[in-house]
Coordinates of C-alpha atoms in Angstrom, one line a residue:
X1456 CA 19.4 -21.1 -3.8
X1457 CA 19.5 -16.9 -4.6
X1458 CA 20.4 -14.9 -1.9
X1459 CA 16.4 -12.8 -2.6
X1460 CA 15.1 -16.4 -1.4
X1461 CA 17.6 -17.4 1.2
X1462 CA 16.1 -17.8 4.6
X1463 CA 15.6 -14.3 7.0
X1464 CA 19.4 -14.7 8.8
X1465 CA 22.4 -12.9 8.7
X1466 CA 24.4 -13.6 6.2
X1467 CA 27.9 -13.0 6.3
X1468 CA 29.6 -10.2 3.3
X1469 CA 31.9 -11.8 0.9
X1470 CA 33.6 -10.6 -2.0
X1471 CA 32.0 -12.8 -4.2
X1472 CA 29.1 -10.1 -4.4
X1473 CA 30.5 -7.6 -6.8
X1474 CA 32.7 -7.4 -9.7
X1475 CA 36.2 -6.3 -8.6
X1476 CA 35.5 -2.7 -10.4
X1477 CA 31.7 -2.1 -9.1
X1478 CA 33.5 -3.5 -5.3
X1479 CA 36.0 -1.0 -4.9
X1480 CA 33.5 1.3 -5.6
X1481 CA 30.8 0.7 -3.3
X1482 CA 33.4 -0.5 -0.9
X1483 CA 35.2 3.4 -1.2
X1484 CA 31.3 4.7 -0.5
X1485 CA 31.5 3.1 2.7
X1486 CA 34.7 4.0 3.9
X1487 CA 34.4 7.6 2.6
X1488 CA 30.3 8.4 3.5
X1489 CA 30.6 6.7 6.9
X1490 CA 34.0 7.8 7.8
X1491 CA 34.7 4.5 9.4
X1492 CA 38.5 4.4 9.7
X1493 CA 37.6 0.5 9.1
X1494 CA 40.8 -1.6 9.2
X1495 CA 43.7 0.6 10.1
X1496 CA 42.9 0.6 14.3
X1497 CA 44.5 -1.6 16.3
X1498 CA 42.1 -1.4 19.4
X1499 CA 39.1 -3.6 19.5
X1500 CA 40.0 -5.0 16.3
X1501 CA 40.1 -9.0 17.1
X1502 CA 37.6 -10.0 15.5
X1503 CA 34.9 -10.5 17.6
X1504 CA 31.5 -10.0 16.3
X1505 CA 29.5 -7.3 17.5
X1506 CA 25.8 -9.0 17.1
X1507 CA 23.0 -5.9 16.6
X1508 CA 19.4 -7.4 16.9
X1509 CA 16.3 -6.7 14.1
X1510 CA 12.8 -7.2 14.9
X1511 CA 10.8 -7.2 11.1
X1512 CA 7.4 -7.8 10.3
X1513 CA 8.9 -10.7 8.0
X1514 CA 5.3 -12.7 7.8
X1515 CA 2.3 -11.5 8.1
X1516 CA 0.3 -8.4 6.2
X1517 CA 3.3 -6.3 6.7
X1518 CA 5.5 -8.9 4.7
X1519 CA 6.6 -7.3 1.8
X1520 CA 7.9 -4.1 3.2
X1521 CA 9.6 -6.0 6.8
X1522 CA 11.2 -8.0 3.7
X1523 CA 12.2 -4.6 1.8
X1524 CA 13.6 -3.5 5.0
X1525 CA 15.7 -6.9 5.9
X1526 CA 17.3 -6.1 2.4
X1527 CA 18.6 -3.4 3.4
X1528 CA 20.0 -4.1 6.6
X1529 CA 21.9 -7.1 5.5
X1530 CA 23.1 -5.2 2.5
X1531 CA 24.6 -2.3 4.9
X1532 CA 26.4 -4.9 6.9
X1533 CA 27.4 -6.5 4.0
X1534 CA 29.4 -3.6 2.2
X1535 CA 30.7 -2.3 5.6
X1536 CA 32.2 -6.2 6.4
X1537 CA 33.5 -6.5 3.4
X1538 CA 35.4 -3.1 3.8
X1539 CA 36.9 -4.6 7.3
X1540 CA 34.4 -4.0 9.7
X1541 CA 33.9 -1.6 12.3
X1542 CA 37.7 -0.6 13.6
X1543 CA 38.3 -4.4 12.8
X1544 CA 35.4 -6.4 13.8
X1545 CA 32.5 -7.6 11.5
X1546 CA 28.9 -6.2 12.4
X1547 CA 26.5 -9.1 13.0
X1548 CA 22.2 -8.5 12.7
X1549 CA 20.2 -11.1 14.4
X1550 CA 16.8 -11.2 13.4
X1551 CA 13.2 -11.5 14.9
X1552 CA 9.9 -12.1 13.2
X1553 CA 7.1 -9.8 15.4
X1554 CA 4.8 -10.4 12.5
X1555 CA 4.0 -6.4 12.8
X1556 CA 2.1 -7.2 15.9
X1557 CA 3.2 -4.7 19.2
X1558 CA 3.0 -7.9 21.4
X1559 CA 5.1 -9.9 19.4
X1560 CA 8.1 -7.4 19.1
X1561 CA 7.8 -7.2 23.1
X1562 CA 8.7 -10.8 23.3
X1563 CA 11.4 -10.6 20.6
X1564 CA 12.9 -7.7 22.4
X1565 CA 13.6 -9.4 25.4
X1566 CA 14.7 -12.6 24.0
X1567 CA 17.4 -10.1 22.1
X1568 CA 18.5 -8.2 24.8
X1569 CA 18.6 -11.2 27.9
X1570 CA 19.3 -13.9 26.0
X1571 CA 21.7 -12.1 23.3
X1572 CA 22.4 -9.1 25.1
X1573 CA 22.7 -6.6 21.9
X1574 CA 22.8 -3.3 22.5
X1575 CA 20.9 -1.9 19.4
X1576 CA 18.0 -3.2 17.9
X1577 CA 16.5 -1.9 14.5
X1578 CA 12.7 -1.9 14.2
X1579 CA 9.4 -1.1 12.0
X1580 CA 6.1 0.3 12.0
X1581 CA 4.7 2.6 14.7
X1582 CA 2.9 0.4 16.6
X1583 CA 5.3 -2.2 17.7
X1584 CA 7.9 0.4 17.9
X1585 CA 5.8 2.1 20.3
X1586 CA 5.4 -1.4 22.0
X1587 CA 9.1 -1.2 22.5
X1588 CA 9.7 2.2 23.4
X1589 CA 9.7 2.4 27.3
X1590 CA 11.7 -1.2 27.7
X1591 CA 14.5 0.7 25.5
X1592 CA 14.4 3.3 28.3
X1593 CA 14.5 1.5 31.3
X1594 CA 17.0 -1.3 30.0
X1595 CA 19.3 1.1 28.5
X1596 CA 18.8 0.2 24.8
X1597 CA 19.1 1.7 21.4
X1598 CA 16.2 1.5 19.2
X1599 CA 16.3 2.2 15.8
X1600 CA 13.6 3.0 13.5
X1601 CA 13.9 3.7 9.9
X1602 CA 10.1 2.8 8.5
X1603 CA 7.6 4.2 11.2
X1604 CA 6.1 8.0 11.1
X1605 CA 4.1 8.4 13.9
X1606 CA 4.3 11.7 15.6
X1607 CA 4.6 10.2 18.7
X1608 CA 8.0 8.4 18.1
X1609 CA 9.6 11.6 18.2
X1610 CA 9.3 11.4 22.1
X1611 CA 8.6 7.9 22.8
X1612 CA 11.8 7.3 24.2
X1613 CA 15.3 9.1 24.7
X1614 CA 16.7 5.8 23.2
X1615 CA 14.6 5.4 20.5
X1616 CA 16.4 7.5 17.0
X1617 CA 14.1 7.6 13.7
X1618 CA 16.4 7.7 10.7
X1619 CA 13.3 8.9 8.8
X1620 CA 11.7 11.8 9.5
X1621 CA 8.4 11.7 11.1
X1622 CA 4.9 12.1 9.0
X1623 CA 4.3 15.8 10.3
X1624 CA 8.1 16.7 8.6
X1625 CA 6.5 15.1 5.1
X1626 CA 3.0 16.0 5.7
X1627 CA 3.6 19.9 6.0
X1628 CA 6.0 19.4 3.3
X1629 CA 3.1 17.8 0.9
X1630 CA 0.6 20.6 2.2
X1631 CA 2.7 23.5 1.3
X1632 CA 3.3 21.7 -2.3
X1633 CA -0.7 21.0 -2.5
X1634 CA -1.1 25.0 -1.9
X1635 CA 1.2 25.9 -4.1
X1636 CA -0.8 23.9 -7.2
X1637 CA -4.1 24.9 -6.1
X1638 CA -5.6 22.4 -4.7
X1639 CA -7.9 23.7 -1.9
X1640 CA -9.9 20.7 -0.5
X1641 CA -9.2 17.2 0.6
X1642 CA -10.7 14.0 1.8
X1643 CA -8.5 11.8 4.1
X1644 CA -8.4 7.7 4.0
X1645 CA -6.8 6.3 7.1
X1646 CA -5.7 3.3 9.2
X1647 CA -7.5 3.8 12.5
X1648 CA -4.5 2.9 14.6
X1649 CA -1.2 4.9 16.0
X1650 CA -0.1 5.7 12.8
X1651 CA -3.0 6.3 11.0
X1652 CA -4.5 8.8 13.2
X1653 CA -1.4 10.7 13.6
X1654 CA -1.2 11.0 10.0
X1655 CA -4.9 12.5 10.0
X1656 CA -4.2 14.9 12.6
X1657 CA -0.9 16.2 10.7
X1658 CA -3.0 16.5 7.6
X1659 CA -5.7 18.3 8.8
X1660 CA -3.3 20.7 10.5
X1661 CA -1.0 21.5 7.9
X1662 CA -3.4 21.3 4.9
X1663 CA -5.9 23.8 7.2
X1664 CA -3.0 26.1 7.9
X1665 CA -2.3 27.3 4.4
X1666 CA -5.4 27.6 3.5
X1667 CA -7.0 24.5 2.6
X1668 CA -10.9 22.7 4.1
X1669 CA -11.0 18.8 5.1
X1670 CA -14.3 17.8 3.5
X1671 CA -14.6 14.1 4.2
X1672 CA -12.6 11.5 7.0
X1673 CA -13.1 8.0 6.7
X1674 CA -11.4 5.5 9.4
X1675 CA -10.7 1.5 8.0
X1676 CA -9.2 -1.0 10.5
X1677 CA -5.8 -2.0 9.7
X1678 CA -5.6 -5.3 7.0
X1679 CA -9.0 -4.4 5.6
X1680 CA -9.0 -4.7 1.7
X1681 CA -12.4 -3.3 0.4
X1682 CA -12.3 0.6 0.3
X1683 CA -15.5 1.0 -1.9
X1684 CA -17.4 2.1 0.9
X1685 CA -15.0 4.5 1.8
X1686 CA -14.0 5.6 -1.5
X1687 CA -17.4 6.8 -2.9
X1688 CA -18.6 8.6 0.5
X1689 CA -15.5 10.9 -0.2
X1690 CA -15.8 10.7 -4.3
X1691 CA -20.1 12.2 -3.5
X1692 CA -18.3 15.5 -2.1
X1693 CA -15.4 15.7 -4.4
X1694 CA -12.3 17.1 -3.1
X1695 CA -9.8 17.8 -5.0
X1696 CA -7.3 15.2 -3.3
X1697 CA -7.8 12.1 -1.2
X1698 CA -4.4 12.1 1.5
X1699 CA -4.1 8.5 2.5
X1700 CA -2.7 7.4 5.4
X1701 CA -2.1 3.6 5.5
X1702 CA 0.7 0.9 6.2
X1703 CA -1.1 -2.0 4.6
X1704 CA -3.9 -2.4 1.8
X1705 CA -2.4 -0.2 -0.7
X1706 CA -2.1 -3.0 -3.5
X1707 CA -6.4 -3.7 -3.2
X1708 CA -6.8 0.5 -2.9
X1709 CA -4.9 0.9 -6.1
X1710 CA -7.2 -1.7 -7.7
X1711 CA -9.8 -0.5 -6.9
X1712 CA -9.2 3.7 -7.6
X1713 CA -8.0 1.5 -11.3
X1714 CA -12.0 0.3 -11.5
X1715 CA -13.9 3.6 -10.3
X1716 CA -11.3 6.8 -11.8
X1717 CA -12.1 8.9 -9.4
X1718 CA -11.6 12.9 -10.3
X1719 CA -9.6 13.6 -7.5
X1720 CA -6.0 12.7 -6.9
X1721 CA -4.2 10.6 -4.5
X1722 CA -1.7 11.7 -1.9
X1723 CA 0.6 10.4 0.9
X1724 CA 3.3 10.2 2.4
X1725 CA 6.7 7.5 2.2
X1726 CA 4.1 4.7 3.0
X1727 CA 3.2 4.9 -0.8
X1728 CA 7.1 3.3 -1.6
X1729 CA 4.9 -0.1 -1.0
X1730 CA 5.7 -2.4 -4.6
X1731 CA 1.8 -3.5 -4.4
X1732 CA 1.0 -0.4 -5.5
X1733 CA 3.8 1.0 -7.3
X1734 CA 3.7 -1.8 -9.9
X1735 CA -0.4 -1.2 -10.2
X1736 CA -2.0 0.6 -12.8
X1737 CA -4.2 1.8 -10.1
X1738 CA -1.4 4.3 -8.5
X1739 CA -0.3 5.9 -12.2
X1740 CA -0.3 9.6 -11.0
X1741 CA -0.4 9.3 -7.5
X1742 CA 1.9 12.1 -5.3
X1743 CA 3.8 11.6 -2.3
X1744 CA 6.7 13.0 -0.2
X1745 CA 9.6 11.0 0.6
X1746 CA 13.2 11.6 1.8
X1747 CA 16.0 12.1 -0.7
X1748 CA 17.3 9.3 -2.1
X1749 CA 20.6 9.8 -3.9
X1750 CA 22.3 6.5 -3.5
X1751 CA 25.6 6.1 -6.0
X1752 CA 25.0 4.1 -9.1
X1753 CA 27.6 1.6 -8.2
X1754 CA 25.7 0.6 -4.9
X1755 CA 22.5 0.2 -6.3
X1756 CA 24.2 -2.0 -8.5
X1757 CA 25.9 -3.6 -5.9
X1758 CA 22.3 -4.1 -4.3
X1759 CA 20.9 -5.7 -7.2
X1760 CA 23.6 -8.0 -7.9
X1761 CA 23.0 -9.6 -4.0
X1762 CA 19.2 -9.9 -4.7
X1763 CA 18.6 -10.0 -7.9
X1764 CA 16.3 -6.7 -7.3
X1765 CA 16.5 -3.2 -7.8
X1766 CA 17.5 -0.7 -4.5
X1767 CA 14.3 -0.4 -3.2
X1768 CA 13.4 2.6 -0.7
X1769 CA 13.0 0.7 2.2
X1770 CA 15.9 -1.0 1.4
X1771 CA 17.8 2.2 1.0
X1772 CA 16.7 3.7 3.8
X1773 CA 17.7 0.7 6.3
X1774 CA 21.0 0.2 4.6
X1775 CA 21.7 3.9 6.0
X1776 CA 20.7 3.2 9.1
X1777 CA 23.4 0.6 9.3
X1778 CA 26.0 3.0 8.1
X1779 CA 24.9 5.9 10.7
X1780 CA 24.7 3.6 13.5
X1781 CA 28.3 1.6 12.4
X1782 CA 29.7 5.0 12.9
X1783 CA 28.2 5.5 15.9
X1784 CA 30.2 2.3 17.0
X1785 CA 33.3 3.1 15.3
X1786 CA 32.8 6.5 17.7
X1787 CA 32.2 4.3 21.2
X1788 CA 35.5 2.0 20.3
X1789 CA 37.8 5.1 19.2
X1790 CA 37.2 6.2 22.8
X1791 CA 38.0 3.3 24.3
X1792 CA 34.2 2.3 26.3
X1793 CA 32.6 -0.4 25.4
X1794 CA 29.6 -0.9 22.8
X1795 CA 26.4 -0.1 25.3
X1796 CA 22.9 1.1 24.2
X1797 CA 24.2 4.6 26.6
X1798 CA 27.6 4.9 24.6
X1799 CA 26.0 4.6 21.2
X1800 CA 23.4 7.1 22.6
X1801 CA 25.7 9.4 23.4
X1802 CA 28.0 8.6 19.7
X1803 CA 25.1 9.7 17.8
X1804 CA 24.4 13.5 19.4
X1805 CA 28.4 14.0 19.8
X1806 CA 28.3 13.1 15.8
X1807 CA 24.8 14.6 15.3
X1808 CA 25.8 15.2 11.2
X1809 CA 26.0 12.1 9.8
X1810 CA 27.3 11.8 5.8
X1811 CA 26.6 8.5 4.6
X1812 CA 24.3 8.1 1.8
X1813 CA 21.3 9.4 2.5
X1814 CA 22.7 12.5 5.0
X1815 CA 20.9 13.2 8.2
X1816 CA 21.7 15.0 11.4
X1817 CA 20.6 14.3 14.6
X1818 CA 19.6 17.6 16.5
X1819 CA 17.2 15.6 18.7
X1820 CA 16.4 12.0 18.2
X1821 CA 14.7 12.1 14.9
X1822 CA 16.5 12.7 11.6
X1823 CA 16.4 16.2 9.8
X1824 CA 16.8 15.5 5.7
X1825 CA 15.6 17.0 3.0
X1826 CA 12.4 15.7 1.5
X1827 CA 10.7 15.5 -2.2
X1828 CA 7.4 15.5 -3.6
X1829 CA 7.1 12.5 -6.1
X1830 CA 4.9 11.4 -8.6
X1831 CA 4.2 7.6 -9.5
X1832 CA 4.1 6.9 -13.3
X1833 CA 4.4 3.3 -15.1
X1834 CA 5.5 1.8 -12.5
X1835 CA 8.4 4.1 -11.3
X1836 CA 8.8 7.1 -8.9
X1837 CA 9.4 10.7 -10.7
X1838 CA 10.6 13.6 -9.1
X1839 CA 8.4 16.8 -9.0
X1840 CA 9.8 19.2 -6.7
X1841 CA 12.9 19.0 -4.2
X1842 CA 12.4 20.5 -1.0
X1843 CA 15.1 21.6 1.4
X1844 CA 15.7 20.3 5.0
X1845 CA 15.2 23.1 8.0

């Protein structure tokens, strides 16, 4: 059995991943980016496991990106157990499957806080993060959310830290870049839930503030798969860009854009880093914002030779959330408390710059970094235009 089609559960980091050359390499990444000081402490360094929880859409609609994201977690722990640990003690995920329903990562959030007792737990997607939100508060618990956009998760809890930016950071990003190519009207597809509607509202605010007219808005519920409808109620009044806000259905929407070749083009934000549509014809030419990603060869090569697939962004993007929160921990040990949802709390804004490999600082709970405007060609994301982080 390959580790891409081993079973969703931790699995331990062991040499046997890399090639002595491409190890040291990925395994000096670590240690250098996340500053670990990894085996050289004596404190807290028997060996113990310190067990982080991860509650993943890993069935379900939501499947192949909770699966993207998974990757990357275990591949985070991975390079920084095989580079000793945090101040000598191995990291530990365990996993939930909420099935990206908000009810469901309730559940799996108690079970990993009473009956596990972690002090962190990694999530995705806006509405079950949402879900989770006020339970981190009241229990004390650090939530950590790498995939979801929603406006609101900015302030949904003080223990709740996005290691993305929100979807107003990319969406006024996109709008200034739209402006600035001289596209001056839009229609906007979106998911009619927490997500979706936030991303509508940040559209229509920062497309409207530099200069530019909404001209259609069309809800569809979340897991619906025929757009026509949709699509030719905004193609009759022809904008000159369709902004597209969804976290499922992209695979069918590229089909079907394929079949009727609409004149106008498609834009979004990260949510467009979904392989169902990067690998269709359907998306060739599609633009979208999305945070730096600048990962060294040698760990995307590490990545690849544990799953047998290439970096992905999700992946990338939950790997680093393991580094920034590992350093966290290294922080709350090298003072001498122990590992608590309030200590790492606390880690993170004493910190607040964090240089691992995709750099972020913390100046309230949501990650400032810099953002890009791609392009999707045959298959692959191009770069079109760096933008700097505020």
């Amino acid at each position: 059995m390959t580790l891409s089609h081993m079973p969703p559960r931790y699995l331990a980091a062991t040499s046997a991943h890399f090639d002595d050359p491409t190890r040291r390499l990925v395994l000096g990444m670590v240690a250098g980016l996340a500053g670990l000081g990894l085996a050289g402490r004596a404190m807290a360094a028997d060996g113990t496991p310190i067990r982080l929880g991860g509650i993943l859409p890993l069935t379900g609609p939501d499947a192949s990106v909770g699966i993207q994201q998974q990757r990357g977690l275990r591949f985070g722990v991975s390079q920084i157990n095989a580079a000793g640990g945090v101040a000598g003690r191995p990291l530990d995920i365990l996993y939930e499957d909420d099935e990206g329903r908000p009810d469901q990562a309730v559940i799996s959030f108690n079970k990993l806080v009473s009956l596990q007792g972690v002090p962190l737990i990694f999530s995705a997607f806006s509405g079950p993060t949402l879900a989770m939100a006020p339970l981190a508060t009241r229990k004390k618990i650090v939530l950590v959310n790498g995939g979801a956009q929603a406006d609101r998760l900015a302030k949904a809890s003080p223990y709740l830290f996005n290691t993305i930016p929100v979807a107003g950071d990319e969406i006024a990003v996109l709008a200034k870049y739209l402006a600035s190519v001289g596209k001056k009207t839009a229609g906007i597809l979106y998911e009619d839930d927490a997500g979706g509607t936030s991303g509508r509202d940040d559209f229509v605010r920062a497309f409207q503030k530099v200069g530019g007219k909404i001209i259609a808005r069309e809800p569809v519920s979340f897991g619906q798969t025929d757009y026509r409808p949709s699509l030719l109620k905004i193609a009759s009044v022809k904008p000159d860009v369709l902004f597209v806000m969804l976290s499922d259905g992209l695979g069918p929407l590229a089909d079907q854009i394929h079949q009727m070749k609409p004149a106008f083009t498609i834009v979004g934000t990260s949510f467009f880093n979904d392989p169902a549509a990067l690998h269709n014809p359907g998306s060739d030419g599609w633009l979208h914002t999305q945070v730096q990603i600048k990962a060294p060869p040698a760990v995307a090569t590490a990545f690849q030779k544990m799953f047998n697939v290439e970096m992905e962004f999700w992946g990338a993007q939950y790997a680093n959330a393991v580094f920034i929160m590992a350093k966290a921990i290294e922080k709350v040990l090298s003072q001498g408390k122990p590992i608590t949802g309030e200590n790492i709390h606390d880690a993170i804004f004493s910190i607040q710059t964090f240089d691992v490999m995709l750099p972020a600082i913390f100046r309230t709970n949501t990650a400032v970094m810099e953002i890009d405007i791609m392009q999707i060609k045959d298959g692959h994301h191009h770069l079109v235009q760096e933008f700097k982080a505020d």
